Amino acid sequence: QSVLTQPPSVSGAPGQRVTISCTGSSSNIGAGYDVHWYQQLPGTAPKLLIYGNSNRPSGVPDRFSGSKSGTSASLAITGLQAEDEADYYCQSYDNSLSGWVFGGGTKLTVL
Amino acid sequence: EVQLVESGGGLVQPGGSLRLSCAASGLTFSSYWMTWVRQAPGKGLEWVANIKQDGSEKYYVDSVKGRFAISRDNAKNSLYLQMNSLTAEDTAVYYCAREGPSTALDYWGQGTLVTVSS
């Protein structure tokens, strides 16, 4: 199992809002390390979605937002669209492992 | 436009070796930490290794320490991953990526598939 815990799947209807959680511990998110989020469309390389907990790279729609509190982080997607159907991963640094760690990934299904 | 292009993947027998390459363009390669991330078939992402701009610092996930070696040639804008003593558990698509803002991986290659099988 991954050091960062994500729900295996979430779903929502077009136009709805969904959130994806990323739960860590005192050696990663809780230690103050930044959380990043990636979107991976089927058959493609991951794409940076959110960096530094809540910042969007240029070109990422403001429908995507990130937040962090304590030992957890969340990705929120509003106004769901069919094209958002993908796998989403969180990432942070873990000082007990002395390396970067990813969450197990969450598959978003747009109903 | 930043481009990262991996190569060198393929089929290798257990215990064998492989060297992956990542050719970078559209960026000042020598200014960035670079990273290898892998993804086993149907599985999630796993950070493998990263290397500082001048190659003076290198870090690895425990499962590859002593078997894999990350390196770079800034004159050739290239990143490498030497993989030795390969096992079936190393079967994955290997991506190279640039560490950008807040150390997030802001550019990724398309990946190269490594299959370890007899």
Short mmCIF file of C-alpha atoms in Angstrom, two decimals:
data_model
loop_
_atom_site.label_atom_id
_atom_site.label_comp_id
_atom_site.label_asym_id
_atom_site.label_seq_id
_atom_site.Cartn_x
_atom_site.Cartn_y
_atom_site.Cartn_z
CA GLN A 1 0.00 0.00 0.00
CA SER A 2 1.07 3.58 -0.67
CA VAL A 3 2.40 5.98 1.93
CA LEU A 4 -0.17 8.50 0.71
CA THR A 5 -3.73 7.13 0.74
CA GLN A 6 -6.23 8.04 -1.93
CA PRO A 7 -9.70 6.58 -2.59
CA PRO A 8 -9.47 4.09 -5.47
CA SER A 9 -12.36 5.70 -7.30
CA VAL A 10 -14.74 8.64 -7.30
CA SER A 11 -17.53 9.55 -9.67
CA GLY A 12 -19.83 12.42 -10.48
CA ALA A 13 -22.25 13.64 -13.09
CA PRO A 14 -21.36 16.36 -15.58
CA GLY A 15 -21.45 19.77 -13.95
CA GLN A 16 -21.07 18.40 -10.43
CA ARG A 17 -18.24 18.89 -7.95
CA VAL A 18 -16.02 16.07 -6.73
CA THR A 19 -13.13 15.96 -4.30
CA ILE A 20 -10.24 13.54 -4.06
CA SER A 21 -8.47 13.16 -0.74
CA CYS A 22 -4.83 12.37 -0.09
CA THR A 23 -4.06 11.27 3.46
CA GLY A 24 -0.51 11.15 4.71
CA SER A 25 1.29 11.31 8.03
CA SER A 26 3.69 13.33 10.14
CA SER A 27 6.63 12.25 7.99
CA ASN A 28 5.25 13.67 4.75
CA ILE A 29 2.28 16.02 4.39
CA GLY A 30 2.11 16.65 8.13
CA ALA A 31 5.79 17.62 8.17
CA GLY A 32 5.00 20.57 5.96
CA TYR A 33 6.10 19.23 2.60
CA ASP A 34 4.26 20.46 -0.46
CA VAL A 35 1.66 18.32 -2.17
CA HIS A 36 1.40 18.13 -5.95
CA TRP A 37 -1.38 16.64 -8.06
CA TYR A 38 -1.19 14.97 -11.47
CA GLN A 39 -3.79 13.97 -14.02
CA GLN A 40 -3.18 10.93 -16.21
CA LEU A 41 -5.50 10.44 -19.14
CA PRO A 42 -5.75 6.88 -20.48
CA GLY A 43 -2.62 5.85 -22.37
CA THR A 44 -0.76 9.10 -21.77
CA ALA A 45 1.96 10.45 -19.49
CA PRO A 46 0.95 12.21 -16.28
CA LYS A 47 0.37 15.96 -16.42
CA LEU A 48 0.98 18.41 -13.58
CA LEU A 49 -2.35 19.75 -12.35
CA ILE A 50 -1.59 21.46 -9.02
CA TYR A 51 1.79 22.30 -7.49
CA GLY A 52 2.75 23.60 -4.08
CA ASN A 53 -0.58 22.50 -2.54
CA SER A 54 -2.82 24.99 -4.34
CA ASN A 55 -1.14 26.52 -7.38
CA ARG A 56 -2.25 25.89 -10.95
CA PRO A 57 0.27 25.78 -13.81
CA SER A 58 -0.50 27.94 -16.78
CA GLY A 59 -3.22 26.38 -18.91
CA VAL A 60 -4.92 24.39 -16.15
CA PRO A 61 -8.57 25.50 -15.82
CA ASP A 62 -9.63 27.12 -12.57
CA ARG A 63 -12.17 24.30 -12.18
CA PHE A 64 -9.27 22.46 -10.54
CA SER A 65 -8.17 23.54 -7.08
CA GLY A 66 -6.02 22.10 -4.30
CA SER A 67 -5.85 22.50 -0.58
CA LYS A 68 -3.87 21.11 2.34
CA SER A 69 -4.56 20.84 6.04
CA GLY A 70 -2.67 18.91 8.68
CA THR A 71 -1.70 15.50 7.33
CA SER A 72 -4.08 15.59 4.36
CA ALA A 73 -4.62 17.32 1.05
CA SER A 74 -7.52 17.50 -1.35
CA LEU A 75 -8.12 18.08 -5.02
CA ALA A 76 -11.46 19.58 -5.98
CA ILE A 77 -12.91 19.57 -9.46
CA THR A 78 -15.97 21.70 -10.15
CA GLY A 79 -18.17 21.74 -13.24
CA LEU A 80 -17.22 18.15 -14.12
CA GLN A 81 -16.70 17.47 -17.80
CA ALA A 82 -16.38 14.20 -19.68
CA GLU A 83 -12.77 15.06 -20.50
CA ASP A 84 -11.91 15.02 -16.79
CA GLU A 85 -12.27 11.26 -16.72
CA ALA A 86 -8.76 10.15 -15.78
CA ASP A 87 -6.53 8.88 -12.98
CA TYR A 88 -5.39 11.43 -10.41
CA TYR A 89 -2.29 11.14 -8.22
CA CYS A 90 -1.01 13.14 -5.28
CA GLN A 91 2.71 13.42 -4.50
CA SER A 92 4.76 14.65 -1.58
CA TYR A 93 8.12 14.12 0.10
CA ASP A 94 8.59 11.67 2.95
CA ASN A 95 11.46 12.27 5.35
CA SER A 96 11.39 8.79 6.87
CA LEU A 97 11.85 7.26 3.42
CA SER A 98 14.09 10.11 2.24
CA GLY A 99 12.32 10.25 -1.07
CA TRP A 100 9.29 11.29 -3.03
CA VAL A 101 6.08 9.31 -2.67
CA PHE A 102 2.90 9.11 -4.70
CA GLY A 103 -0.59 8.23 -3.66
CA GLY A 104 -2.05 5.05 -5.08
CA GLY A 105 -4.15 7.01 -7.54
CA THR A 106 -7.87 7.72 -7.90
CA LYS A 107 -9.89 6.88 -10.97
CA LEU A 108 -12.46 9.57 -11.73
CA THR A 109 -15.52 8.44 -13.66
CA VAL A 110 -17.85 11.01 -15.18
CA LEU A 111 -21.28 9.43 -15.20
CA GLU B 1 8.58 24.00 -26.20
CA VAL B 2 10.01 21.62 -23.62
CA GLN B 3 10.39 18.07 -24.91
CA LEU B 4 11.62 14.99 -23.09
CA VAL B 5 12.07 11.86 -25.15
CA GLU B 6 12.93 8.54 -23.51
CA SER B 7 14.55 5.63 -25.27
CA GLY B 8 16.30 2.37 -24.50
CA GLY B 9 13.41 0.29 -23.21
CA GLY B 10 12.74 -3.25 -24.33
CA LEU B 11 12.61 -6.88 -23.33
CA VAL B 12 15.37 -8.12 -21.04
CA GLN B 13 15.87 -11.36 -19.15
CA PRO B 14 15.85 -11.48 -15.34
CA GLY B 15 19.28 -10.54 -14.03
CA GLY B 16 20.02 -8.51 -17.13
CA SER B 17 20.84 -4.86 -17.63
CA LEU B 18 19.41 -1.96 -19.59
CA ARG B 19 20.31 1.69 -19.98
CA LEU B 20 17.56 4.21 -20.47
CA SER B 21 18.15 7.62 -21.99
CA CYS B 22 16.12 10.81 -21.93
CA ALA B 23 16.89 13.52 -24.47
CA ALA B 24 15.81 17.00 -23.42
CA SER B 25 15.17 20.02 -25.61
CA GLY B 26 13.54 23.43 -25.24
CA LEU B 27 14.93 24.01 -21.74
CA THR B 28 18.19 24.93 -20.03
CA PHE B 29 18.77 21.33 -19.01
CA SER B 30 21.64 22.09 -16.65
CA SER B 31 19.40 24.30 -14.50
CA TYR B 32 17.01 21.60 -13.32
CA TRP B 33 16.85 18.58 -11.09
CA MET B 34 15.69 15.62 -13.17
CA THR B 35 13.69 12.57 -12.11
CA TRP B 36 12.79 9.05 -13.21
CA VAL B 37 9.31 7.76 -12.36
CA ARG B 38 7.96 4.34 -13.29
CA GLN B 39 4.53 2.79 -13.65
CA ALA B 40 4.02 -0.97 -13.63
CA PRO B 41 1.26 -2.25 -15.94
CA GLY B 42 -2.12 -1.31 -14.51
CA LYS B 43 -0.52 0.19 -11.38
CA GLY B 44 0.22 3.61 -9.95
CA LEU B 45 3.21 5.91 -10.19
CA GLU B 46 6.44 5.20 -8.32
CA TRP B 47 9.31 7.68 -7.94
CA VAL B 48 12.57 5.91 -8.82
CA ALA B 49 15.44 8.39 -8.62
CA ASN B 50 16.43 12.00 -9.05
CA ILE B 51 19.62 13.94 -9.69
CA LYS B 52 20.77 17.46 -8.96
CA GLN B 53 21.66 19.94 -11.68
CA ASP B 54 25.39 19.21 -11.57
CA GLY B 55 25.04 15.51 -10.74
CA SER B 56 26.50 15.95 -7.27
CA GLU B 57 23.43 14.61 -5.46
CA LYS B 58 21.48 11.51 -6.38
CA TYR B 59 18.63 9.82 -4.54
CA TYR B 60 16.89 6.48 -5.07
CA VAL B 61 13.86 4.59 -3.88
CA ASP B 62 14.95 1.75 -1.60
CA SER B 63 13.87 -0.99 -4.01
CA VAL B 64 16.45 0.04 -6.64
CA LYS B 65 19.37 1.15 -4.46
CA GLY B 66 22.54 -0.66 -5.43
CA ARG B 67 21.03 -1.81 -8.74
CA PHE B 68 20.11 1.39 -10.59
CA ALA B 69 22.28 4.42 -11.27
CA ILE B 70 21.02 7.79 -12.43
CA SER B 71 23.36 10.11 -14.31
CA ARG B 72 23.29 13.06 -16.66
CA ASP B 73 25.37 14.72 -19.36
CA ASN B 74 24.58 18.41 -19.41
CA ALA B 75 26.63 18.92 -22.56
CA LYS B 76 24.34 16.49 -24.36
CA ASN B 77 21.13 17.58 -22.58
CA SER B 78 20.61 13.98 -21.60
CA LEU B 79 19.52 12.01 -18.56
CA TYR B 80 20.27 8.33 -18.06
CA LEU B 81 19.19 5.41 -15.92
CA GLN B 82 21.48 2.39 -15.80
CA MET B 83 19.48 -0.60 -14.56
CA ASN B 84 21.25 -3.78 -13.44
CA SER B 85 20.13 -7.06 -11.85
CA LEU B 86 16.66 -6.55 -13.24
CA THR B 87 13.72 -8.56 -11.89
CA ALA B 88 10.12 -8.98 -13.01
CA GLU B 89 9.15 -6.33 -10.44
CA ASP B 90 11.05 -3.75 -12.50
CA THR B 91 8.69 -4.24 -15.46
CA ALA B 92 7.13 -0.83 -16.04
CA VAL B 93 6.89 2.22 -18.23
CA TYR B 94 9.73 4.53 -17.22
CA TYR B 95 9.19 8.27 -17.48
CA CYS B 96 11.75 11.03 -17.18
CA ALA B 97 10.50 14.32 -15.79
CA ARG B 98 11.76 17.79 -14.97
CA GLU B 99 11.49 19.14 -11.45
CA GLY B 100 9.97 22.58 -11.72
CA PRO B 101 8.18 24.90 -9.29
CA SER B 102 8.13 23.69 -5.68
CA THR B 103 9.90 20.53 -6.96
CA ALA B 104 6.76 19.41 -8.78
CA LEU B 105 7.28 17.40 -11.97
CA ASP B 106 6.13 19.90 -14.55
CA TYR B 107 7.25 18.23 -17.77
CA TRP B 108 7.17 14.51 -18.57
CA GLY B 109 8.35 12.38 -21.43
CA GLN B 110 6.11 9.89 -23.18
CA GLY B 111 7.73 6.96 -21.39
CA THR B 112 9.63 3.86 -22.46
CA LEU B 113 8.50 0.32 -21.62
CA VAL B 114 10.86 -2.06 -19.87
CA THR B 115 9.77 -5.69 -19.74
CA VAL B 116 11.75 -8.15 -17.64
CA SER B 117 10.86 -11.69 -18.61
CA SER B 118 12.46 -14.95 -19.65
#
